PDB file of C-alpha atoms in Angstrom:
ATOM      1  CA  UNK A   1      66.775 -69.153-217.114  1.00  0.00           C
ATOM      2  CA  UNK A   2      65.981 -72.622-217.770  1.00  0.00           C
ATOM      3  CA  UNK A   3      63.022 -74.040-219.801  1.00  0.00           C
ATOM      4  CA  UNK A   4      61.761 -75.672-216.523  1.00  0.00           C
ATOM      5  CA  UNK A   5      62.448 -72.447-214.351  1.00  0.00           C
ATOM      6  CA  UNK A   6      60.096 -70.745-216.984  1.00  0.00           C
ATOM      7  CA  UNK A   7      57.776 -73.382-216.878  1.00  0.00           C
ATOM      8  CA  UNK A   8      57.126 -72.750-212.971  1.00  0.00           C
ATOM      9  CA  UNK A   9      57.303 -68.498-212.605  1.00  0.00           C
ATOM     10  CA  UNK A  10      53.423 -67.482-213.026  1.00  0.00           C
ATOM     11  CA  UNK A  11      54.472 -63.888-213.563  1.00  0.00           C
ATOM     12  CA  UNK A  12      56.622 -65.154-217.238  1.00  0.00           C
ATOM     13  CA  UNK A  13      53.858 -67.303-218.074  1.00  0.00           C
ATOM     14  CA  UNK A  14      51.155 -64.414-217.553  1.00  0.00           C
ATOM     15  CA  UNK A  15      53.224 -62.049-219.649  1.00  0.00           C
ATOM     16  CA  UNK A  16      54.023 -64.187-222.074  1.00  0.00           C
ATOM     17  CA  UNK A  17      50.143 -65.109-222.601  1.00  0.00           C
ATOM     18  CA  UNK A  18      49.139 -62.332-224.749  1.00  0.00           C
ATOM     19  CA  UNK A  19      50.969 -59.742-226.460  1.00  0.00           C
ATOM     20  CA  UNK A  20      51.380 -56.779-224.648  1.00  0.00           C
ATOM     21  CA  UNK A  21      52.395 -55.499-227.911  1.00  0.00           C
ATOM     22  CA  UNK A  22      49.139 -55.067-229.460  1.00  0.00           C
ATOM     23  CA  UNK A  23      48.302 -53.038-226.682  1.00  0.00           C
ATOM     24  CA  UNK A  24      51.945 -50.602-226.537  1.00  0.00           C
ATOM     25  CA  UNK A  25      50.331 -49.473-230.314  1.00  0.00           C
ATOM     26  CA  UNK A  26      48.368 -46.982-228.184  1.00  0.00           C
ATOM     27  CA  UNK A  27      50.909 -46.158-225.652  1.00  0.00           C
ATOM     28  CA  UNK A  28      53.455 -45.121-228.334  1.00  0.00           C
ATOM     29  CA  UNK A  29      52.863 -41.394-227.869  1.00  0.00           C
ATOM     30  CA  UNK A  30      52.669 -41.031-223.945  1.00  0.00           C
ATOM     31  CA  UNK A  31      56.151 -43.426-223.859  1.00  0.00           C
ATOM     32  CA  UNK A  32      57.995 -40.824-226.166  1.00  0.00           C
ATOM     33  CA  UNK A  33      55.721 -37.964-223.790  1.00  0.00           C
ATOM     34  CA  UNK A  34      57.494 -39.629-220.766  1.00  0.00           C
ATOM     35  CA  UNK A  35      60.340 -39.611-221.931  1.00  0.00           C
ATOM     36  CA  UNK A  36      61.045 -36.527-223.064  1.00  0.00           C
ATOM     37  CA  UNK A  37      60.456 -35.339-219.698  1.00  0.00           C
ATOM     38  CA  UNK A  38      63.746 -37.384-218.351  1.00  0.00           C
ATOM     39  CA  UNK A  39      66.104 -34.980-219.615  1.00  0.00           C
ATOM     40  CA  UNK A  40      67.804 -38.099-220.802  1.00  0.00           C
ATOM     41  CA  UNK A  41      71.532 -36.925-222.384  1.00  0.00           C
ATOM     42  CA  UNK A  42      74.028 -38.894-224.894  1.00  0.00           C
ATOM     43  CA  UNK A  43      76.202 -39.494-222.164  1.00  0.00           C
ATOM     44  CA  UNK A  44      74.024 -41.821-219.716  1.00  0.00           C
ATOM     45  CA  UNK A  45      73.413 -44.999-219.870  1.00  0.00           C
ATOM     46  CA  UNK A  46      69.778 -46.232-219.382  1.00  0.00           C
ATOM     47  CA  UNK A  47      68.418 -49.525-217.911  1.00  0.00           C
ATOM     48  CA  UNK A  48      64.824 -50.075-218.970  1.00  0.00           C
ATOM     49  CA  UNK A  49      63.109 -52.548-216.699  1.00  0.00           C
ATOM     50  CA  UNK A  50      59.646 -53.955-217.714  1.00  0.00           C
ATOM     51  CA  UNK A  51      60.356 -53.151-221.157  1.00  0.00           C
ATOM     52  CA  UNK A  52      58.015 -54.422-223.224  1.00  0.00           C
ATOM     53  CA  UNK A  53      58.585 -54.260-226.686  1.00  0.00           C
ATOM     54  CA  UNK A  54      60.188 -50.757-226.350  1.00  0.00           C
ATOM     55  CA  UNK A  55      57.556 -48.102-226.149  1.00  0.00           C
ATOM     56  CA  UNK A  56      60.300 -46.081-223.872  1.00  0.00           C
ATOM     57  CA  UNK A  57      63.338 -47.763-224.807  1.00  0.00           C
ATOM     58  CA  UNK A  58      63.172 -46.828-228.389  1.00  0.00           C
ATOM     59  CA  UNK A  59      63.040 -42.912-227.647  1.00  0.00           C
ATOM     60  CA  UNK A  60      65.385 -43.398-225.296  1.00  0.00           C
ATOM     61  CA  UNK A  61      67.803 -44.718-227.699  1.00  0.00           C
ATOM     62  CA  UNK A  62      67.021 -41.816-229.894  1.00  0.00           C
ATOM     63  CA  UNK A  63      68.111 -39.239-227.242  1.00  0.00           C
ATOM     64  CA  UNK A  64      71.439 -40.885-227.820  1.00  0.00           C
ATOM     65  CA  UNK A  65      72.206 -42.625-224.616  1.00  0.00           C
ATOM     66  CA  UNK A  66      72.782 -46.137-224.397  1.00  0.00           C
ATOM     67  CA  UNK A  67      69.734 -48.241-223.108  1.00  0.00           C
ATOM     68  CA  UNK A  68      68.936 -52.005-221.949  1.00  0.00           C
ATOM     69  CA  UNK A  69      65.694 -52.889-221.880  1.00  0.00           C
ATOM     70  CA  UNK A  70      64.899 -55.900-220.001  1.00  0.00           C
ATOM     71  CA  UNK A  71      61.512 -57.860-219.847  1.00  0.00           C
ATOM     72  CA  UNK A  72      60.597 -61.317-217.942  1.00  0.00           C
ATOM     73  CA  UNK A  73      58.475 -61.931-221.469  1.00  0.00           C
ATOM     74  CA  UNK A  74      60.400 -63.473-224.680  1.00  0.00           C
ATOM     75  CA  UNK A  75      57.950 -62.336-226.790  1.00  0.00           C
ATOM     76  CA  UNK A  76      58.071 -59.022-225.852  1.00  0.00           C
ATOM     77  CA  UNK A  77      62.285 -59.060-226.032  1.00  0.00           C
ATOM     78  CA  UNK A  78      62.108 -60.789-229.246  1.00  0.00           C
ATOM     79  CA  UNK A  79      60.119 -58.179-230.459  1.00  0.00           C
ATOM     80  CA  UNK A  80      61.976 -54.950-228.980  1.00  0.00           C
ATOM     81  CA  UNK A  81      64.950 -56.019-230.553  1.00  0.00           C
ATOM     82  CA  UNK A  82      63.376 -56.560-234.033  1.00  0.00           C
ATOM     83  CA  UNK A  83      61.429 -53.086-233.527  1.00  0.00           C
ATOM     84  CA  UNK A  84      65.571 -51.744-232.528  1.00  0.00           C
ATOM     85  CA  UNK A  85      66.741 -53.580-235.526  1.00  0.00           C
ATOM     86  CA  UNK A  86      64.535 -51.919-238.063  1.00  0.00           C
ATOM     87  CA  UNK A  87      64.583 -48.871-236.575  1.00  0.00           C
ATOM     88  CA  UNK A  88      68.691 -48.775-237.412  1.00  0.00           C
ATOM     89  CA  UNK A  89      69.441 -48.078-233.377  1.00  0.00           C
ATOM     90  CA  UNK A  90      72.406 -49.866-232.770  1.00  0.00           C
ATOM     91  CA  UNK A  91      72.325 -48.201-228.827  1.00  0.00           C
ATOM     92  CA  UNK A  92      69.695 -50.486-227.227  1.00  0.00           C
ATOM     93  CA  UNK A  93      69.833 -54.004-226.974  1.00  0.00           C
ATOM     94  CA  UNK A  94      66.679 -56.122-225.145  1.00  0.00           C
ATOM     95  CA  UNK A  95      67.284 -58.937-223.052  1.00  0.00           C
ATOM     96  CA  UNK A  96      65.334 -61.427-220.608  1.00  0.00           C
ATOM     97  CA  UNK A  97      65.475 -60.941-217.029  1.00  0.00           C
ATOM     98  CA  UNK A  98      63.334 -60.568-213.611  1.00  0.00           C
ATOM     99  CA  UNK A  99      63.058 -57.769-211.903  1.00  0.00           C
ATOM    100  CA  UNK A 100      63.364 -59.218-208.455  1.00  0.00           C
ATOM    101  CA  UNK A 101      66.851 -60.645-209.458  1.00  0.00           C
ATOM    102  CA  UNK A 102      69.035 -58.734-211.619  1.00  0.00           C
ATOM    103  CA  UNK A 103      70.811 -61.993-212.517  1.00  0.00           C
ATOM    104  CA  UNK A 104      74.095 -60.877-214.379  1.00  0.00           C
ATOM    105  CA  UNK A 105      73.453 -57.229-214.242  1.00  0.00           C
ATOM    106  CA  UNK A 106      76.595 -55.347-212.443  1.00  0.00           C
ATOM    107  CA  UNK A 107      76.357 -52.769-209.277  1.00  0.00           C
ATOM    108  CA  UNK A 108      76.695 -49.186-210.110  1.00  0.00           C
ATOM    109  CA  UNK A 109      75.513 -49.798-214.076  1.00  0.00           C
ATOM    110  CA  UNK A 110      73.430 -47.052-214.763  1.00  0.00           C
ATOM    111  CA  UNK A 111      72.947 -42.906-214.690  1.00  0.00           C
ATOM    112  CA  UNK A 112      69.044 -44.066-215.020  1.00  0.00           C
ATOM    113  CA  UNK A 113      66.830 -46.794-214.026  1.00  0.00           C
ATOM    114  CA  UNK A 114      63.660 -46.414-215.840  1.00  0.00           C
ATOM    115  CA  UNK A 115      60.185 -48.527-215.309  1.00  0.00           C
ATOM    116  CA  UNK A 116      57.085 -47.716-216.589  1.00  0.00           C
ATOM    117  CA  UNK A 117      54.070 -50.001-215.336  1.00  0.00           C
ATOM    118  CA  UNK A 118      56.784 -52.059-215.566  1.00  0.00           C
ATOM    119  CA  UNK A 119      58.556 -53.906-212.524  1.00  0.00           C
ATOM    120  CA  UNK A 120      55.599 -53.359-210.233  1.00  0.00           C
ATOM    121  CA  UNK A 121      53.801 -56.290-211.227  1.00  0.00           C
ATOM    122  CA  UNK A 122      56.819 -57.879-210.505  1.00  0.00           C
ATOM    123  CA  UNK A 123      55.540 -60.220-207.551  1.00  0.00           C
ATOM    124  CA  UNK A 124      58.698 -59.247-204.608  1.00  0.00           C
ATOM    125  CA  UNK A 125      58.128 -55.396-204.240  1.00  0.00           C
ATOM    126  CA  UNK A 126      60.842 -55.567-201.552  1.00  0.00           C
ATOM    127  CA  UNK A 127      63.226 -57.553-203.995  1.00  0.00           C
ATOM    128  CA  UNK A 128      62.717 -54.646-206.652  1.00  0.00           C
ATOM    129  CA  UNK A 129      63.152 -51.800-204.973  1.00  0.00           C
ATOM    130  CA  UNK A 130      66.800 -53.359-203.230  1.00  0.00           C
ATOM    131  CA  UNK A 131      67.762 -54.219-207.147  1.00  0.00           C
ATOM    132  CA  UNK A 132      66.603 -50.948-208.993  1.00  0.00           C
ATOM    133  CA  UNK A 133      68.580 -49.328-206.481  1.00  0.00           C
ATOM    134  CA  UNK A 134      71.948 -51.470-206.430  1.00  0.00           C
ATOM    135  CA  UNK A 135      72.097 -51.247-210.421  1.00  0.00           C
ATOM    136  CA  UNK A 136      71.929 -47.576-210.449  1.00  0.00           C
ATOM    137  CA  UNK A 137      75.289 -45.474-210.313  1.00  0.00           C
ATOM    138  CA  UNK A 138      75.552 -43.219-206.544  1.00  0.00           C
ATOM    139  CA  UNK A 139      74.406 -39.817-207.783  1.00  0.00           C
ATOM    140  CA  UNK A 140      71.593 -42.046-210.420  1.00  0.00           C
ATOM    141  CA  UNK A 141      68.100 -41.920-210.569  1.00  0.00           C
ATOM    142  CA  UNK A 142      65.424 -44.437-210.327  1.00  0.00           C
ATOM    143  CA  UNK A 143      62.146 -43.355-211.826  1.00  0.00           C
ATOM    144  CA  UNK A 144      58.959 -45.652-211.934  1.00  0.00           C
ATOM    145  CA  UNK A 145      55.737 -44.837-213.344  1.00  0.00           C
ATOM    146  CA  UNK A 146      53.069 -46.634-211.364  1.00  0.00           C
ATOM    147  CA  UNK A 147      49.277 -46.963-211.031  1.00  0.00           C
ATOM    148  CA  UNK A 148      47.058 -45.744-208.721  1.00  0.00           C
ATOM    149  CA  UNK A 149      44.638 -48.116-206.758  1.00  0.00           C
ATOM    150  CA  UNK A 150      41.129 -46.982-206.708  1.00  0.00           C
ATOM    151  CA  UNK A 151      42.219 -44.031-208.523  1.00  0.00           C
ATOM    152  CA  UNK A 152      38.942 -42.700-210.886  1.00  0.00           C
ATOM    153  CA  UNK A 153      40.946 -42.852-214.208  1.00  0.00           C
ATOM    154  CA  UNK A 154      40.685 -45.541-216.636  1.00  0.00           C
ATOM    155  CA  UNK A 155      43.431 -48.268-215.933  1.00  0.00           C
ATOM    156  CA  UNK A 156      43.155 -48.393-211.999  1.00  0.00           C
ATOM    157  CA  UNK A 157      38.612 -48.656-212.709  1.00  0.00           C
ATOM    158  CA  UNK A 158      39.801 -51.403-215.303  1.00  0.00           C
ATOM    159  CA  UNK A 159      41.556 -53.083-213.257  1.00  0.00           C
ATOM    160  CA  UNK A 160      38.926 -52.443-210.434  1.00  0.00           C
ATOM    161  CA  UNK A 161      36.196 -54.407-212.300  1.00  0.00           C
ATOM    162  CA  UNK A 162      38.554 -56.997-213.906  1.00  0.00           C
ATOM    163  CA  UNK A 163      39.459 -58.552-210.495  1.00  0.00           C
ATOM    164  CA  UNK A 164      35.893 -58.901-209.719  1.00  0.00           C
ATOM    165  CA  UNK A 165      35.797 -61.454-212.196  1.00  0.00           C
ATOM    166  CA  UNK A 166      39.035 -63.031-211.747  1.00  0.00           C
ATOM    167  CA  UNK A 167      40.471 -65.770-210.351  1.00  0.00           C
ATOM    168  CA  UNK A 168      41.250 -65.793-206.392  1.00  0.00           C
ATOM    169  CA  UNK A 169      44.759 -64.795-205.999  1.00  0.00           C
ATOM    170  CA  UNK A 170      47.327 -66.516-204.573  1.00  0.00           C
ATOM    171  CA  UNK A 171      48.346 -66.802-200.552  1.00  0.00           C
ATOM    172  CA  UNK A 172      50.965 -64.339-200.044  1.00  0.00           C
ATOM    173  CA  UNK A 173      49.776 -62.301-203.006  1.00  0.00           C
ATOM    174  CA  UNK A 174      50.917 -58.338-202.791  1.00  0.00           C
ATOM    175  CA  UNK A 175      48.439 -56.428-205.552  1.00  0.00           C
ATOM    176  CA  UNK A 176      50.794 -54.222-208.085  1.00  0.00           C
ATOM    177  CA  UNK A 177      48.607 -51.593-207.545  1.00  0.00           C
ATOM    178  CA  UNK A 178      50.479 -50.874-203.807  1.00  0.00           C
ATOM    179  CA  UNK A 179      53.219 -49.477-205.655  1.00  0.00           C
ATOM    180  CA  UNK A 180      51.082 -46.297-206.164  1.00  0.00           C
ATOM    181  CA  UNK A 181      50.708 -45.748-202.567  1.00  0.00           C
ATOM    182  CA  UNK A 182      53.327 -43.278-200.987  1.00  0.00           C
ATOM    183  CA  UNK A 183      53.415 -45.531-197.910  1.00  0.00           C
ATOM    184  CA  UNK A 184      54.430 -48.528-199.704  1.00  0.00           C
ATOM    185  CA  UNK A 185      56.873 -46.979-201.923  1.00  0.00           C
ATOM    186  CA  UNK A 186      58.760 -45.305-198.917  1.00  0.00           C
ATOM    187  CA  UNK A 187      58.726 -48.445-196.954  1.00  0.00           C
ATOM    188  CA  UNK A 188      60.183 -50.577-199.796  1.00  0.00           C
ATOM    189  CA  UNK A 189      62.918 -48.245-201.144  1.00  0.00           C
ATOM    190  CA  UNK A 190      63.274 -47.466-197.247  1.00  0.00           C
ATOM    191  CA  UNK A 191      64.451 -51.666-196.802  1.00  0.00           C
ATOM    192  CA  UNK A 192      66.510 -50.841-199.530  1.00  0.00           C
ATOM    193  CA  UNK A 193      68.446 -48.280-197.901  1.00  0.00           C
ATOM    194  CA  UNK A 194      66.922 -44.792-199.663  1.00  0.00           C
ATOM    195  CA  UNK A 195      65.586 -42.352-196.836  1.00  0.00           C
ATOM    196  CA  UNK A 196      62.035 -40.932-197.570  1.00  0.00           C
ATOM    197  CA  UNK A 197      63.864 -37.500-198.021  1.00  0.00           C
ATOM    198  CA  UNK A 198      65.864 -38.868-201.352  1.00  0.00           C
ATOM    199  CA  UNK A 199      62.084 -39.961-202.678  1.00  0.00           C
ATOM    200  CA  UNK A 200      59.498 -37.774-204.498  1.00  0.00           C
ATOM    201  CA  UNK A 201      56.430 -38.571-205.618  1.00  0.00           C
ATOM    202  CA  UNK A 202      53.494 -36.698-207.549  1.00  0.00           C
ATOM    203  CA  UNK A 203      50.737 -37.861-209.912  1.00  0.00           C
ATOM    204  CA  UNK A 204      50.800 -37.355-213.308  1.00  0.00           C
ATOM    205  CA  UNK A 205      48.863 -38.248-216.178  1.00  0.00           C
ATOM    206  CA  UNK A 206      49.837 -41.235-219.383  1.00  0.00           C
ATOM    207  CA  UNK A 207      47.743 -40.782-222.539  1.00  0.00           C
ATOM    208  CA  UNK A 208      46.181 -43.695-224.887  1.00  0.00           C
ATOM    209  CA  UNK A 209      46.072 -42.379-227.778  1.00  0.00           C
ATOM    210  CA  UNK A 210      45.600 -43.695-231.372  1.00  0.00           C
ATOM    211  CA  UNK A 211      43.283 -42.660-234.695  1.00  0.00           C
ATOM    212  CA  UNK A 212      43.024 -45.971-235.729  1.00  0.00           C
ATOM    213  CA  UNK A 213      41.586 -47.654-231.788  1.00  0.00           C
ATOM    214  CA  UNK A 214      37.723 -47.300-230.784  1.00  0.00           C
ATOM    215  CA  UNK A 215      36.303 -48.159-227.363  1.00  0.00           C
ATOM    216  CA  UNK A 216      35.771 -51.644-228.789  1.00  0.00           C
ATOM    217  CA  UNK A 217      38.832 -51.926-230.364  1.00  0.00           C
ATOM    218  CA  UNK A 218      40.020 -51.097-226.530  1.00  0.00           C
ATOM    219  CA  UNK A 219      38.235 -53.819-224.857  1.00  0.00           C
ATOM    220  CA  UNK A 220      39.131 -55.851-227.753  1.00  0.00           C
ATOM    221  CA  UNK A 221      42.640 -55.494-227.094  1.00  0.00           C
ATOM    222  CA  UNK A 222      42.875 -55.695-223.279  1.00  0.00           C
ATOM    223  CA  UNK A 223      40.458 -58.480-223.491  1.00  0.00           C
ATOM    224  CA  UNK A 224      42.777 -61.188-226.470  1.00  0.00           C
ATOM    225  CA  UNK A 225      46.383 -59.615-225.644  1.00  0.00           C
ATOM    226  CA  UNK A 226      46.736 -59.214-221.533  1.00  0.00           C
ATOM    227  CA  UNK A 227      47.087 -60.885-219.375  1.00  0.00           C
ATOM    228  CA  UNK A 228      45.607 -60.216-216.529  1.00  0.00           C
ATOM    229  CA  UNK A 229      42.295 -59.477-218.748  1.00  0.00           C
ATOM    230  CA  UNK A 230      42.495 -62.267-220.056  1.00  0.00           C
ATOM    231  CA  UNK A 231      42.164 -64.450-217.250  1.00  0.00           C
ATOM    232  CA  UNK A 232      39.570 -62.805-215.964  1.00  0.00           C
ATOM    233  CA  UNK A 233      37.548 -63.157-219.170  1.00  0.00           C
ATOM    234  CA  UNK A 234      38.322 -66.501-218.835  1.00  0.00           C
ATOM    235  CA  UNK A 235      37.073 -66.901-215.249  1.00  0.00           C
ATOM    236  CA  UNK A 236      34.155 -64.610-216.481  1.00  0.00           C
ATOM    237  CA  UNK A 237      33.070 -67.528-219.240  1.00  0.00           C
ATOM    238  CA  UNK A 238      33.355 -70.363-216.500  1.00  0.00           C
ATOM    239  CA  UNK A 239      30.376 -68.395-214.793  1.00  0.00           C
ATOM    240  CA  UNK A 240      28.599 -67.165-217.724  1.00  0.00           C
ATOM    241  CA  UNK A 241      29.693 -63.582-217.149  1.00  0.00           C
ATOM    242  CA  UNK A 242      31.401 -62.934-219.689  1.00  0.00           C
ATOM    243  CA  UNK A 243      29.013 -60.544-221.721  1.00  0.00           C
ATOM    244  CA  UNK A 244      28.582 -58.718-218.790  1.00  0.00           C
ATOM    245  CA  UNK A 245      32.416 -57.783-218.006  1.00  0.00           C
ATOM    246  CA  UNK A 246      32.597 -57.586-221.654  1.00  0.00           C
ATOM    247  CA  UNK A 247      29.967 -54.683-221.197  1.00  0.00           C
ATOM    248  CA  UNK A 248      31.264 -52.857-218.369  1.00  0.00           C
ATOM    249  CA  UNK A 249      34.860 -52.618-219.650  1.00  0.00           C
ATOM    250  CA  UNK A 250      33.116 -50.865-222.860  1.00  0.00           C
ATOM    251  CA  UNK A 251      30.891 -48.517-220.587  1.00  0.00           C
ATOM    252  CA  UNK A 252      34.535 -47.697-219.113  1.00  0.00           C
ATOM    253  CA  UNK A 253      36.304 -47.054-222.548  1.00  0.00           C
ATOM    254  CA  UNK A 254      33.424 -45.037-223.693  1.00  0.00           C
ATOM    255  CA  UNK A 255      32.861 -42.861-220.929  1.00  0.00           C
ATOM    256  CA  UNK A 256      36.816 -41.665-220.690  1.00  0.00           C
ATOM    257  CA  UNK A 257      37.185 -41.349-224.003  1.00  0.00           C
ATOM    258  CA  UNK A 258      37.894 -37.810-224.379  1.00  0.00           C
ATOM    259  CA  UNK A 259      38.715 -38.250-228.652  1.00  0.00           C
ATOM    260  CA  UNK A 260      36.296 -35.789-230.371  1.00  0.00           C
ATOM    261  CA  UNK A 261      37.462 -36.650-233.948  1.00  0.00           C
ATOM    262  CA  UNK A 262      37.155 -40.649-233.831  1.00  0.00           C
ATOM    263  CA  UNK A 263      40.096 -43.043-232.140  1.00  0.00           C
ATOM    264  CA  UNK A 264      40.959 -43.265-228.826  1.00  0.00           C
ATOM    265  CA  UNK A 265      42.320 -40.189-226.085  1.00  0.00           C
ATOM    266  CA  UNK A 266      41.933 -41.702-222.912  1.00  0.00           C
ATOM    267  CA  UNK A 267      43.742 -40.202-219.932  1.00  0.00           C
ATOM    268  CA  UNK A 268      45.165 -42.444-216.958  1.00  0.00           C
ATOM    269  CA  UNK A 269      46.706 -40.920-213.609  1.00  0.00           C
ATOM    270  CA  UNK A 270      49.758 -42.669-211.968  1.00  0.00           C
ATOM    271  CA  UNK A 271      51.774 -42.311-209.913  1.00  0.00           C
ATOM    272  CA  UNK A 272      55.463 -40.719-210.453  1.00  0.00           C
ATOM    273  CA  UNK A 273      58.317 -42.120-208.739  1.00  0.00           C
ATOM    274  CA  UNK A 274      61.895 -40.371-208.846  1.00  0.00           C
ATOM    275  CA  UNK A 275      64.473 -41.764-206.312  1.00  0.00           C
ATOM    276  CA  UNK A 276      67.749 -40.047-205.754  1.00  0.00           C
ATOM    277  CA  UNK A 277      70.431 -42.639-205.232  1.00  0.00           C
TER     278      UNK A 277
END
């Protein structure tokens, strides 16, 4: 991708805003949670998509299997391989790329095709379903962790009162948040040739967790280091709100908080996609 391509694409510009890093330090344990429920083996060979800086693709590597992470976000790649580096995994290598278009990434490449709120804020839902599913191997899996809109955990209210702030979206805008509907993800892997009966979906439950976060250190977080957040802040100071989101998104951290001994257990349901391909 060309400097001027990544100029123009909104979605590498938002992620490449903040640091989504900042905010995978409380993710750590429900990524290595997640994936120890893959039953990832030695033998496969793992595509990460919507990396990040590695919060699954670093205990993926450590099952043993090879993994490729990929992430629209330098920063984020720059940083997954540095976290890979100094970790001593020589199994996992991080790379740029969109999920919409797999540029360079062979048919048939992988046993699993992982993403974990990941490629749905990719902006062609169609276009990422069709791709997840032509770089898997016949007999693979795709699995996508996804959240849930107006769902009554933490991230789906946090993004519910974020957008209230934010700026209006787009024509032709498709919210991320579809791809927890069962609808929408049977339609979309359905244009990309998987019949509803090869697609399973149940909720399940991703854990922030950390004894060194509080509520405010939450908000804090959300609020300097992503991106969607931040532009709503932004939007929020334009129209002297800003206090005010400021103060509901601290209501919200406080109120699921469920960490009796100081930190941060907060418990978000999403939405579990496993496709047979």
């Amino acid at each position: 991708m060309s400097s001027n391509e990544a100029a123009v694409n909104p979605n590498k510009v938002l992620w490449e805003k903040g640091d989504f890093g900042q905010i995978a330090a409380v993710m750590r344990k429900g990524g290595q949670t997640l994936v120890d429920s893959l039953g990832v083996t030695r033998d496969m060979r793992v595509l990460d998509l919507g990396c990040g800086d590695g919060t699954t693709a670093l205990p993926l590597a450590r099952t043993g299997a090879e993994v490729v992470g990929i992430d629209i976000a330098r920063n984020l790649v720059e940083a997954g391989n540095k976290r890979a580096q100094e970790a001593g995994l020589t199994n996992i290598s991080f790379h740029e790329g969109d999920a919409c278009n797999l540029a360079g990434v062979a048919d048939d490449s992988f046993d699993l095709v992982l993403s974990v709120f990941g490629a749905m804020f990719a902006p062609q839902p169609v276009a990422v379903a069709k791709e997840v599913v032509r770089v898997a191997k016949p007999g693979g899996r795709v699995v996508m962790g996804n959240w849930i809109p107006g769902d009554p955990t933490y991230v789906a209210q946090m993004f519910q009162i974020t957008s209230a702030y934010s700026p209006p979206t787009p024509e032709g805008f498709i919210s991320p948040m579809m791809w927890g509907l069962e609808d929408s993800v049977l339609e979309r892997f359905g244009q990309a040739g998987i019949p509803p009966e090869r697609v399973s979906m149940r909720k399940d439950t991703f854990i922030f967790d950390s004894p060194d976060h509080s509520p405010e250190r939450m908000v804090d977080i959300f609020r300097n280091y992503f991106g969607p957040v931040m532009n709503a802040f932004a939007c929020a100071q334009s129209d002297g709100e800003e206090q005010r989101l400021y103060d509901e998104l601290l209501d919200l951290s406080t109120k699921h908080n469920q960490s009796k001994q100081g930190g941060i257990l907060i418990p978000a349901t999403f939405m579990r996609v496993e496709v047979s391909v």
